PDB file of N, CA and C in Angstrom:
ATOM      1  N   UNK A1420     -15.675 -24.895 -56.891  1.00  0.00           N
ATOM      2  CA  UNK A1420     -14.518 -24.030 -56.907  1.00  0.00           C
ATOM      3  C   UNK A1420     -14.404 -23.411 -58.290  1.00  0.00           C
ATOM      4  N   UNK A1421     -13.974 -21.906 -58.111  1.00  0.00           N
ATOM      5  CA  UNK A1421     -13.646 -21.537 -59.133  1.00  0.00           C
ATOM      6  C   UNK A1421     -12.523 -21.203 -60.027  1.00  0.00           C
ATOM      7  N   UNK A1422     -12.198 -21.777 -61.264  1.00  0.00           N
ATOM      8  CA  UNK A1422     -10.353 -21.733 -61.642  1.00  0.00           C
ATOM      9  C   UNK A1422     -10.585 -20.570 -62.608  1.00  0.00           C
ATOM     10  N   UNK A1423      -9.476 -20.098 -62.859  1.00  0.00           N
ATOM     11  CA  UNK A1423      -9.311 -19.177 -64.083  1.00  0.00           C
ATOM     12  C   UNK A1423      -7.726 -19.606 -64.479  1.00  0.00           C
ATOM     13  N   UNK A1424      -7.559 -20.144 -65.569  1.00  0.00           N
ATOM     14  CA  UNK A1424      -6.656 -20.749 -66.328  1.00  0.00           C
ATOM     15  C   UNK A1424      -5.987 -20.042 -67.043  1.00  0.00           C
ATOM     16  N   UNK A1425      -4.700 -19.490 -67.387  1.00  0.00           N
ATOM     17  CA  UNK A1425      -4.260 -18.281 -67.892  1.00  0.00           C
ATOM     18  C   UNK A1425      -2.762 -18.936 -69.003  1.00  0.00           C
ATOM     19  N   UNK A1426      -3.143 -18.651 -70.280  1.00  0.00           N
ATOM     20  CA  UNK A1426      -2.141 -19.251 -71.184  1.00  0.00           C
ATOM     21  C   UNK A1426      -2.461 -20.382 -71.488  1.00  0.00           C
ATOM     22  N   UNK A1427      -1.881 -21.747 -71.865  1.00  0.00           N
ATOM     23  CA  UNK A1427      -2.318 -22.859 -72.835  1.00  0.00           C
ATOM     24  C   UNK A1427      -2.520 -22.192 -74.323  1.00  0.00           C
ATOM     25  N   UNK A1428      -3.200 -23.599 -75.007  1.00  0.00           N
ATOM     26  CA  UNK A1428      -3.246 -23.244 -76.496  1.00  0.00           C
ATOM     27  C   UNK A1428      -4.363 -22.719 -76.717  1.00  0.00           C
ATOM     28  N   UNK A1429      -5.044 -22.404 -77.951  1.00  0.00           N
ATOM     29  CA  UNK A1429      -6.218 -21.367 -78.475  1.00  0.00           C
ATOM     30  C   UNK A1429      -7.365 -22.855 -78.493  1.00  0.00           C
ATOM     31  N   UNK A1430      -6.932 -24.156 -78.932  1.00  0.00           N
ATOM     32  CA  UNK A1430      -7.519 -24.901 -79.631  1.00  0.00           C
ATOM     33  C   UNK A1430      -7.431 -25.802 -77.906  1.00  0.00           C
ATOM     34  N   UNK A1431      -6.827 -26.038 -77.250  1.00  0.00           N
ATOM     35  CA  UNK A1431      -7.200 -26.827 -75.942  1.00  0.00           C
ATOM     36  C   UNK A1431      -8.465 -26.107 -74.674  1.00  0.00           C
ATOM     37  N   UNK A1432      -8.439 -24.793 -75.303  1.00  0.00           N
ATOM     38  CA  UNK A1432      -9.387 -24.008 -74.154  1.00  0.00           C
ATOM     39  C   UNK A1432     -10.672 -24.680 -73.657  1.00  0.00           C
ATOM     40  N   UNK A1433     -11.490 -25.262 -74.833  1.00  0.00           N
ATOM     41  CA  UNK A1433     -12.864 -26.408 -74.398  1.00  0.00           C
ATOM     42  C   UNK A1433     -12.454 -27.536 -73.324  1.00  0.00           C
ATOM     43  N   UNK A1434     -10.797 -28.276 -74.043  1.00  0.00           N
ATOM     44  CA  UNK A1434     -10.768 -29.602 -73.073  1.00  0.00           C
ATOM     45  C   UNK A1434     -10.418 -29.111 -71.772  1.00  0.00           C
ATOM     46  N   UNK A1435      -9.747 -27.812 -71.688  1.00  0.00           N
ATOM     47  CA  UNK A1435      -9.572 -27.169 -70.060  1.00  0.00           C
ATOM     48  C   UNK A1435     -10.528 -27.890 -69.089  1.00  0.00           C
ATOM     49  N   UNK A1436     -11.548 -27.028 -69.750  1.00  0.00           N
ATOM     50  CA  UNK A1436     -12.856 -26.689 -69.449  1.00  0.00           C
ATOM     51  C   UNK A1436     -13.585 -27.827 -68.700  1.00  0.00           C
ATOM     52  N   UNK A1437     -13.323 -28.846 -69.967  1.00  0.00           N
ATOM     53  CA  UNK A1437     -14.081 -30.309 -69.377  1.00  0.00           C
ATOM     54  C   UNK A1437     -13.173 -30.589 -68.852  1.00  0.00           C
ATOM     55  N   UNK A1438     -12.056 -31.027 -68.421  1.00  0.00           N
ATOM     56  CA  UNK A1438     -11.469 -31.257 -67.433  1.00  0.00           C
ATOM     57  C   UNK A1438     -11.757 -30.784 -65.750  1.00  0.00           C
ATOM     58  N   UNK A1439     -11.811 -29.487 -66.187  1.00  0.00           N
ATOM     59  CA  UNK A1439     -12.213 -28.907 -64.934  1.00  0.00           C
ATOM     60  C   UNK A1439     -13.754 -29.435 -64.500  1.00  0.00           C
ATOM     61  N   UNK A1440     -14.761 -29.097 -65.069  1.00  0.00           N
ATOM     62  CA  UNK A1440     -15.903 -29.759 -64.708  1.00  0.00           C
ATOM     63  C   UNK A1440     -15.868 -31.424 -64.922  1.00  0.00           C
ATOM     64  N   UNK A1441     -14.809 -32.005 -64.940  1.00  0.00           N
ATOM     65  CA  UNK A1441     -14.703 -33.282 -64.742  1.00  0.00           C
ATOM     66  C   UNK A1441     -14.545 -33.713 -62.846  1.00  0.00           C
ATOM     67  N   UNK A1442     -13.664 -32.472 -62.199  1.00  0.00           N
ATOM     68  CA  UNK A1442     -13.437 -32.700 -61.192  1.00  0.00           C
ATOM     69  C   UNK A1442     -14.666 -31.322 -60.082  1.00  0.00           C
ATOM     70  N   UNK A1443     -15.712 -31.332 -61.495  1.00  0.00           N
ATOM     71  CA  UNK A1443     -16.272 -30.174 -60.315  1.00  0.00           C
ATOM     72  C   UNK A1443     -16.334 -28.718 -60.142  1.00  0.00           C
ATOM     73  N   UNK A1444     -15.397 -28.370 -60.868  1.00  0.00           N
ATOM     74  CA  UNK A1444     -14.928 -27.017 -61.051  1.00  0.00           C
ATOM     75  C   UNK A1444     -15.282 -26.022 -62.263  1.00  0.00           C
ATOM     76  N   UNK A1445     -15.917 -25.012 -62.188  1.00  0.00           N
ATOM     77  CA  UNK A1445     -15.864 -23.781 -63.129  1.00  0.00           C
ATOM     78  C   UNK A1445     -14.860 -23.259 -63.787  1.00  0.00           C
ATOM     79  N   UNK A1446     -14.521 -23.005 -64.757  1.00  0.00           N
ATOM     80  CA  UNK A1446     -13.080 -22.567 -65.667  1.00  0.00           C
ATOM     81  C   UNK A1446     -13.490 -21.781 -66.392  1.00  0.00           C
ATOM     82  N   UNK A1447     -12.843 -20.819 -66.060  1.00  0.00           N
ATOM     83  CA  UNK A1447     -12.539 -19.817 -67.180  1.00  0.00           C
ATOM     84  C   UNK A1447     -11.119 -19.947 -68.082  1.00  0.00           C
ATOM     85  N   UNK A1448     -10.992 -19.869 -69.424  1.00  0.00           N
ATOM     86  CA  UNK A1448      -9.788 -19.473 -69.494  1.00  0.00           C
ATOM     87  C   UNK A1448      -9.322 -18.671 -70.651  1.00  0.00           C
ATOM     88  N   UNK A1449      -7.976 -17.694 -70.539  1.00  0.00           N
ATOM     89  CA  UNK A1449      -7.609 -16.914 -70.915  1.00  0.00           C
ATOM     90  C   UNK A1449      -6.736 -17.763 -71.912  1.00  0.00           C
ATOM     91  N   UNK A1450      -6.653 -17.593 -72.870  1.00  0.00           N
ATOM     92  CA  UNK A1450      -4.673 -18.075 -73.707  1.00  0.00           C
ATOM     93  C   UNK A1450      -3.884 -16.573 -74.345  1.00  0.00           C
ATOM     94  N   UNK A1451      -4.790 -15.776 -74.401  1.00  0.00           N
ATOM     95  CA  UNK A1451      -4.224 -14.457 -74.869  1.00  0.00           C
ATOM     96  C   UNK A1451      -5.258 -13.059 -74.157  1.00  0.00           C
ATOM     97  N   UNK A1452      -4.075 -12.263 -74.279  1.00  0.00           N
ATOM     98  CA  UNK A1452      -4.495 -10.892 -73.292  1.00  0.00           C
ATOM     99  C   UNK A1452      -5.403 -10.206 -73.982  1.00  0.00           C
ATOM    100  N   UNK A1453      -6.529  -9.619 -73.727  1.00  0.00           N
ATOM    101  CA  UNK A1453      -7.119  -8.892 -74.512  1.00  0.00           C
ATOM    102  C   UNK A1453      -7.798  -7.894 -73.756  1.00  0.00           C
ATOM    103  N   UNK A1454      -8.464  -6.835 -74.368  1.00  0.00           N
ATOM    104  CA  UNK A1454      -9.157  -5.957 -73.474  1.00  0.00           C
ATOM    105  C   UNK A1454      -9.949  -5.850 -72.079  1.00  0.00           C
ATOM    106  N   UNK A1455      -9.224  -5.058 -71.057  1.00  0.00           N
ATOM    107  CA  UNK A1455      -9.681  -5.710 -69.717  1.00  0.00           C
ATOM    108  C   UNK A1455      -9.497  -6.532 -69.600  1.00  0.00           C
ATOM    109  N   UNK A1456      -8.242  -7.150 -69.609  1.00  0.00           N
ATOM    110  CA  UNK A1456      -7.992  -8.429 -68.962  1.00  0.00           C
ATOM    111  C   UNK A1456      -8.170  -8.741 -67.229  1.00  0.00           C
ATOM    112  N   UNK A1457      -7.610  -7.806 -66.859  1.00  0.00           N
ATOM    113  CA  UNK A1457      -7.910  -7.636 -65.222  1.00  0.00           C
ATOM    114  C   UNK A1457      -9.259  -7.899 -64.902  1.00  0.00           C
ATOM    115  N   UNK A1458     -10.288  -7.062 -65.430  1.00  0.00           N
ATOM    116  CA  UNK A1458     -11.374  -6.960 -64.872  1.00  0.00           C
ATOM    117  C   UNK A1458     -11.842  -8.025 -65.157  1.00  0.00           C
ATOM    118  N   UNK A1459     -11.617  -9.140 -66.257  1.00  0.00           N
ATOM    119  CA  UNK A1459     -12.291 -10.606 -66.631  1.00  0.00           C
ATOM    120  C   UNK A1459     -11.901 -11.450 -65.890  1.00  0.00           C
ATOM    121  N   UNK A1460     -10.993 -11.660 -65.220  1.00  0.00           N
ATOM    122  CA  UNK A1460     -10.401 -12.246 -64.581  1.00  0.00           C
ATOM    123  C   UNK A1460     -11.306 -12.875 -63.537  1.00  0.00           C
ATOM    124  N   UNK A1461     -11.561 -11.646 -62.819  1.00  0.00           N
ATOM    125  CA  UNK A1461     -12.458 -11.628 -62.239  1.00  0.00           C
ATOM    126  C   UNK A1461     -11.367 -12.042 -60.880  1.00  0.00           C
ATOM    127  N   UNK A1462     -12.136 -12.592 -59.567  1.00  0.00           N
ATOM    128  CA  UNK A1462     -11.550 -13.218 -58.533  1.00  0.00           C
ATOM    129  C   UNK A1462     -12.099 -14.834 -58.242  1.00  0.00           C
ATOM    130  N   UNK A1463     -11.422 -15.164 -58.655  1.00  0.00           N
ATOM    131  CA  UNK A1463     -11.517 -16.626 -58.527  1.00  0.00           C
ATOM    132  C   UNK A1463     -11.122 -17.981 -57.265  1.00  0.00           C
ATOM    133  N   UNK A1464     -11.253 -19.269 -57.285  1.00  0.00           N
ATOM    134  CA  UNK A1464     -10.765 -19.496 -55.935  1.00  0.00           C
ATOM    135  C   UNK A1464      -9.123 -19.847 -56.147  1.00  0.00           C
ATOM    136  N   UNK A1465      -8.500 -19.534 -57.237  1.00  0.00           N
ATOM    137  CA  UNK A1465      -7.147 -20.190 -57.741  1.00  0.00           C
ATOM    138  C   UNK A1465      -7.439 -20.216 -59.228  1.00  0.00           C
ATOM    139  N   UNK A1466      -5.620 -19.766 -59.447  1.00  0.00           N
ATOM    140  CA  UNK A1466      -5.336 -19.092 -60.710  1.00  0.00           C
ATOM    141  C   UNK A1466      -4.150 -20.796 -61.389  1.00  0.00           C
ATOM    142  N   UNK A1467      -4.845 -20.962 -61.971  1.00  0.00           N
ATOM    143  CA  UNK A1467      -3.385 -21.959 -62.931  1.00  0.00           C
ATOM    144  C   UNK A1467      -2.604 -21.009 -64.252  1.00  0.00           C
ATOM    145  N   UNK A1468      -1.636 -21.031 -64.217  1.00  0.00           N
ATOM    146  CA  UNK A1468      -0.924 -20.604 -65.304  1.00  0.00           C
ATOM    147  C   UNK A1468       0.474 -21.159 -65.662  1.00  0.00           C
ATOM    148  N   UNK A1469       0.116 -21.757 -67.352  1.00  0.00           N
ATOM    149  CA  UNK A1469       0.878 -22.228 -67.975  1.00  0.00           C
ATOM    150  C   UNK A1469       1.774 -21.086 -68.569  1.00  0.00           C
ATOM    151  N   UNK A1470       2.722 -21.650 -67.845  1.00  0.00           N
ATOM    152  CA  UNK A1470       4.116 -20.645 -68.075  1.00  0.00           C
ATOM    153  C   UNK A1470       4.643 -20.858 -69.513  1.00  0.00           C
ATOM    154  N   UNK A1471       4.658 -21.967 -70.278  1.00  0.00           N
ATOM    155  CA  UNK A1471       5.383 -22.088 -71.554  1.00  0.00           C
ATOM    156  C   UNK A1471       4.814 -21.354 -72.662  1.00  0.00           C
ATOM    157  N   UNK A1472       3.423 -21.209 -72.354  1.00  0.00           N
ATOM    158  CA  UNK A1472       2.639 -20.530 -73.083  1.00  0.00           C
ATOM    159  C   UNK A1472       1.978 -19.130 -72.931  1.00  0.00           C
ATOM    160  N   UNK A1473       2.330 -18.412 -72.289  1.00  0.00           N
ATOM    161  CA  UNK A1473       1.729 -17.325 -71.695  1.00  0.00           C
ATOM    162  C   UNK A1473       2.787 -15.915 -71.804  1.00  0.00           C
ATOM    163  N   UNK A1474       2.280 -14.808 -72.071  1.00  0.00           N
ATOM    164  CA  UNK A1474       2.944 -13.576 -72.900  1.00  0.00           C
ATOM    165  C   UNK A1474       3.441 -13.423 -70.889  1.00  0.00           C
ATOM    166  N   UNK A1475       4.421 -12.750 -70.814  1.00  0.00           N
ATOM    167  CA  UNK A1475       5.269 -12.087 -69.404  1.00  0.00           C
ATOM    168  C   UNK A1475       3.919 -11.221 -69.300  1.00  0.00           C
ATOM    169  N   UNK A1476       3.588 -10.063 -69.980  1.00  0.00           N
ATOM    170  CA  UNK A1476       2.644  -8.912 -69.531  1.00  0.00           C
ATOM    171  C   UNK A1476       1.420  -9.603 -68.531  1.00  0.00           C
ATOM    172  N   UNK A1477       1.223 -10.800 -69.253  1.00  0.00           N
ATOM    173  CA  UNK A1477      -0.512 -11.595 -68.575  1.00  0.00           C
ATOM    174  C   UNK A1477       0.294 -12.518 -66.777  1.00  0.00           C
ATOM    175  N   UNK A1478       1.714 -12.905 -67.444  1.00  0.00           N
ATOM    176  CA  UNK A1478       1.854 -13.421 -66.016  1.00  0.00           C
ATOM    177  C   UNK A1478       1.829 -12.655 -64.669  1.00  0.00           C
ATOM    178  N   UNK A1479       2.695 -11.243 -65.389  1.00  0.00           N
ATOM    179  CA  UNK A1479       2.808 -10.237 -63.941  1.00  0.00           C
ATOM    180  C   UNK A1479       1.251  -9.695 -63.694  1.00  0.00           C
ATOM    181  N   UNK A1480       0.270  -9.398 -64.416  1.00  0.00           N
ATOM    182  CA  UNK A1480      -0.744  -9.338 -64.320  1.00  0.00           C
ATOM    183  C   UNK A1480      -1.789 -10.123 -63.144  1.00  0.00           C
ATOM    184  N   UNK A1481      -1.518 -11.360 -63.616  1.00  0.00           N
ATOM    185  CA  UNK A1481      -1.775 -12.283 -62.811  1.00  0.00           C
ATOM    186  C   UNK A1481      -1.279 -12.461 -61.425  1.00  0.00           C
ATOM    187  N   UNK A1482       0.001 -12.684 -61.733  1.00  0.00           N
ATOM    188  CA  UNK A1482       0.530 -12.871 -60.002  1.00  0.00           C
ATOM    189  C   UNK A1482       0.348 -11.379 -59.490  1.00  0.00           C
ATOM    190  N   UNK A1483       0.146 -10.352 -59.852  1.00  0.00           N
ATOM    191  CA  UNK A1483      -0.232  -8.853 -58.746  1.00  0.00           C
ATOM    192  C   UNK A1483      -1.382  -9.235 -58.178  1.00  0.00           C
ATOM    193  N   UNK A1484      -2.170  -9.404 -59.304  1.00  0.00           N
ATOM    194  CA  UNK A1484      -3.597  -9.871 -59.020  1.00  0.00           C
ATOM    195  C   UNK A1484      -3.881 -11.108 -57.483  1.00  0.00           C
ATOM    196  N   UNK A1485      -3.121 -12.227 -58.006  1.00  0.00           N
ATOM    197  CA  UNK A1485      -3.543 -12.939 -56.802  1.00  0.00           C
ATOM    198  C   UNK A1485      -2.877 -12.598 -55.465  1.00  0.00           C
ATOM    199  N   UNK A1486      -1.635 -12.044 -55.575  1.00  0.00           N
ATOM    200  CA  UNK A1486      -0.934 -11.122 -54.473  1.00  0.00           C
ATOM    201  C   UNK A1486      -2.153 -10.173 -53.738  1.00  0.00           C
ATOM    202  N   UNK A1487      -2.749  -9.232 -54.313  1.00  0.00           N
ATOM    203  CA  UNK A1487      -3.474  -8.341 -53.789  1.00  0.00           C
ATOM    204  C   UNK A1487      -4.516  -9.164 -53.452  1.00  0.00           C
ATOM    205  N   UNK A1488      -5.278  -9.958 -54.090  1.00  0.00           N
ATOM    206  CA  UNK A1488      -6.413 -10.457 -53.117  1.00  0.00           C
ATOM    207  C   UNK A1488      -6.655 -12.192 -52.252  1.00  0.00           C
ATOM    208  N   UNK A1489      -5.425 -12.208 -52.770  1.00  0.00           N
ATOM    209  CA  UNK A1489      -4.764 -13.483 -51.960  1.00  0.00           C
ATOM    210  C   UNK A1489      -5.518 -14.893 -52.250  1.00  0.00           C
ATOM    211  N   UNK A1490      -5.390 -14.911 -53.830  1.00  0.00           N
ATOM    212  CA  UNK A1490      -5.962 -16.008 -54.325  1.00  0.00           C
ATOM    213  C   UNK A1490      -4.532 -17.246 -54.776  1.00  0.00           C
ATOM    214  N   UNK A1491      -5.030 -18.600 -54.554  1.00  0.00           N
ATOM    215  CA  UNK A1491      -3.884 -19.264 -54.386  1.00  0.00           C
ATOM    216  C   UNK A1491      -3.453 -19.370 -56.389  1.00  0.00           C
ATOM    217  N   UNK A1492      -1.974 -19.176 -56.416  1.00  0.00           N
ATOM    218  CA  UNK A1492      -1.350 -19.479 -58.060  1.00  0.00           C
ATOM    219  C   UNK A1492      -0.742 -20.251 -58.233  1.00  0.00           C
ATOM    220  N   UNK A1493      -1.138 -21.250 -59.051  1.00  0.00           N
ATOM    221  CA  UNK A1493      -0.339 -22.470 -59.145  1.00  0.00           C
ATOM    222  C   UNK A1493       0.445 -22.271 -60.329  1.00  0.00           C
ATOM    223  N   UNK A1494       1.511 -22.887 -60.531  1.00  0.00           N
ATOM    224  CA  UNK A1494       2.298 -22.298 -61.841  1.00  0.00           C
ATOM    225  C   UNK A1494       2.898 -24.255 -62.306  1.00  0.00           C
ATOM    226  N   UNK A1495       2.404 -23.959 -63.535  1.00  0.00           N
ATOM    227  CA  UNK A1495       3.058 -25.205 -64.493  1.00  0.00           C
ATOM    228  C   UNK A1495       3.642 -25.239 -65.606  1.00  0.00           C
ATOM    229  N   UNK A1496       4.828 -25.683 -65.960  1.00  0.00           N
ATOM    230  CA  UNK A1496       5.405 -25.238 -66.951  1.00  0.00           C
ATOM    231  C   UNK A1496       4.723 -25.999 -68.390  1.00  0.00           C
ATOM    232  N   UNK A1497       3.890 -26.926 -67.865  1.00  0.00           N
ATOM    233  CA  UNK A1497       3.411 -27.724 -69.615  1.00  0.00           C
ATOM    234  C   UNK A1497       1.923 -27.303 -69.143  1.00  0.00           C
ATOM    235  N   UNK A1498       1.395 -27.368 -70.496  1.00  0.00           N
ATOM    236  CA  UNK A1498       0.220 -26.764 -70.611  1.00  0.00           C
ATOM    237  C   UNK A1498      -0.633 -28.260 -71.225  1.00  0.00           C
ATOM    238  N   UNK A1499      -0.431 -29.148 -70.609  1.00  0.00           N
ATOM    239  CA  UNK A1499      -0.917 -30.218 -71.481  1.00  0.00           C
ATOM    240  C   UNK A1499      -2.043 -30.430 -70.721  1.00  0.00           C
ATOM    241  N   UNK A1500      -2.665 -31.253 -70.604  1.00  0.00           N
ATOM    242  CA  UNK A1500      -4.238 -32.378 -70.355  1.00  0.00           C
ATOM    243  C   UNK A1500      -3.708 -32.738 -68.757  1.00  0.00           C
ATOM    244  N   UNK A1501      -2.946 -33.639 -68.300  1.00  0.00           N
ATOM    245  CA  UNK A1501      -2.266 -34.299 -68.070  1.00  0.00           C
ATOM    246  C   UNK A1501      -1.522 -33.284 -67.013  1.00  0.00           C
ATOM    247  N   UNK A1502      -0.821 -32.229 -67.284  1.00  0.00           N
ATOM    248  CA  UNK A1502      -0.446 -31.596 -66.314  1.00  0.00           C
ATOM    249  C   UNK A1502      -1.896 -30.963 -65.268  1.00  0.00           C
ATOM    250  N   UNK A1503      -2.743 -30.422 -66.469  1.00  0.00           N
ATOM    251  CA  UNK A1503      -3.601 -29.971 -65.420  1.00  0.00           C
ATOM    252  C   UNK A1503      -4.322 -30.872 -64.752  1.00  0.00           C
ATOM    253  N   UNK A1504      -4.886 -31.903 -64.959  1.00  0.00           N
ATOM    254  CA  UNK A1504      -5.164 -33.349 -64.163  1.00  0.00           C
ATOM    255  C   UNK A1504      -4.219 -33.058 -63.171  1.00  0.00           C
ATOM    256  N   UNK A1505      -3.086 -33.318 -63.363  1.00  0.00           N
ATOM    257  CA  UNK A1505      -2.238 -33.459 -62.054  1.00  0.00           C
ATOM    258  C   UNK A1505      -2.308 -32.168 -60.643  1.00  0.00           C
ATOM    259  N   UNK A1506      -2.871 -31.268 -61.460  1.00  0.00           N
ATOM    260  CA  UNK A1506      -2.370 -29.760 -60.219  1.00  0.00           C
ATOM    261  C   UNK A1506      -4.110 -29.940 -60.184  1.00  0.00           C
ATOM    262  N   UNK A1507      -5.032 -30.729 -60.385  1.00  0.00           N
ATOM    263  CA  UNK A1507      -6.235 -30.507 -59.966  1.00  0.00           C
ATOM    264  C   UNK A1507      -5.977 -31.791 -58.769  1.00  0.00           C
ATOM    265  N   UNK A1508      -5.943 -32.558 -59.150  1.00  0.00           N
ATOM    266  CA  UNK A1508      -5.916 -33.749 -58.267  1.00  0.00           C
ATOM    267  C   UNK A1508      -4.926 -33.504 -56.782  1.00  0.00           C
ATOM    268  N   UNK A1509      -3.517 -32.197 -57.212  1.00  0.00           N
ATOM    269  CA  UNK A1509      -3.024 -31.814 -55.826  1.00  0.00           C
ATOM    270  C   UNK A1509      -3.775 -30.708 -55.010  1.00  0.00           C
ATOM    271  N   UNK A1510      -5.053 -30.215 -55.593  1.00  0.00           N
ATOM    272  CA  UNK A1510      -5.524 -29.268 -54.746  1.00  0.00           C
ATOM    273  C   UNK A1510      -7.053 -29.656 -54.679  1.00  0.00           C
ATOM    274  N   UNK A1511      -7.232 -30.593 -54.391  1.00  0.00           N
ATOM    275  CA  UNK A1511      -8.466 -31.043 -53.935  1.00  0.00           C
ATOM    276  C   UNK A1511      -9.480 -30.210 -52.563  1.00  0.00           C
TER     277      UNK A1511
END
């Protein structure tokens, strides 16, 4: 499966990562908007986004995005280790 992770910190983006390929999964992730953001995005199988950390412009971005091609968005308000463990382990 493929995640694309949107917001968290600059310096947690690697442990995302291994987390995600802890349970199997490909990760991409974003913590700040930058050129073509849309098109990097890409389409993925499910979008996580840490809300505490993430600019409004990248969230509405995001949720149009999975709206139009009907990719599932999970939304968490902590951006920790630990939260994402948890929203991986509910979408098995």
């Amino acid at each position: 499966m493929s995640i694309v992770i949107i917001g968290g910190n600059d310096r947690m983006a690697t442990r995302y990562k291994e987390v995600c390929k802890a349970y199997r999964h490909k990760a991409k992730v974003f913590t700040q908007m930058g050129a073509d953001f849309d098109g990097k995005i890409g389409t993925p199988d499910m979008f996580v986004l840490f809300t505490d950390t993430v600019s409004h412009k990248m969230t509405l971005t995001v949720k149009k995005k999975a709206m139009k091609e009907q990719i599932p968005l999970v939304v968490a308000p902590s951006a920790s280790l630990n939260s994402l463990k948890n929203l991986l382990e509910q979408h098995k």
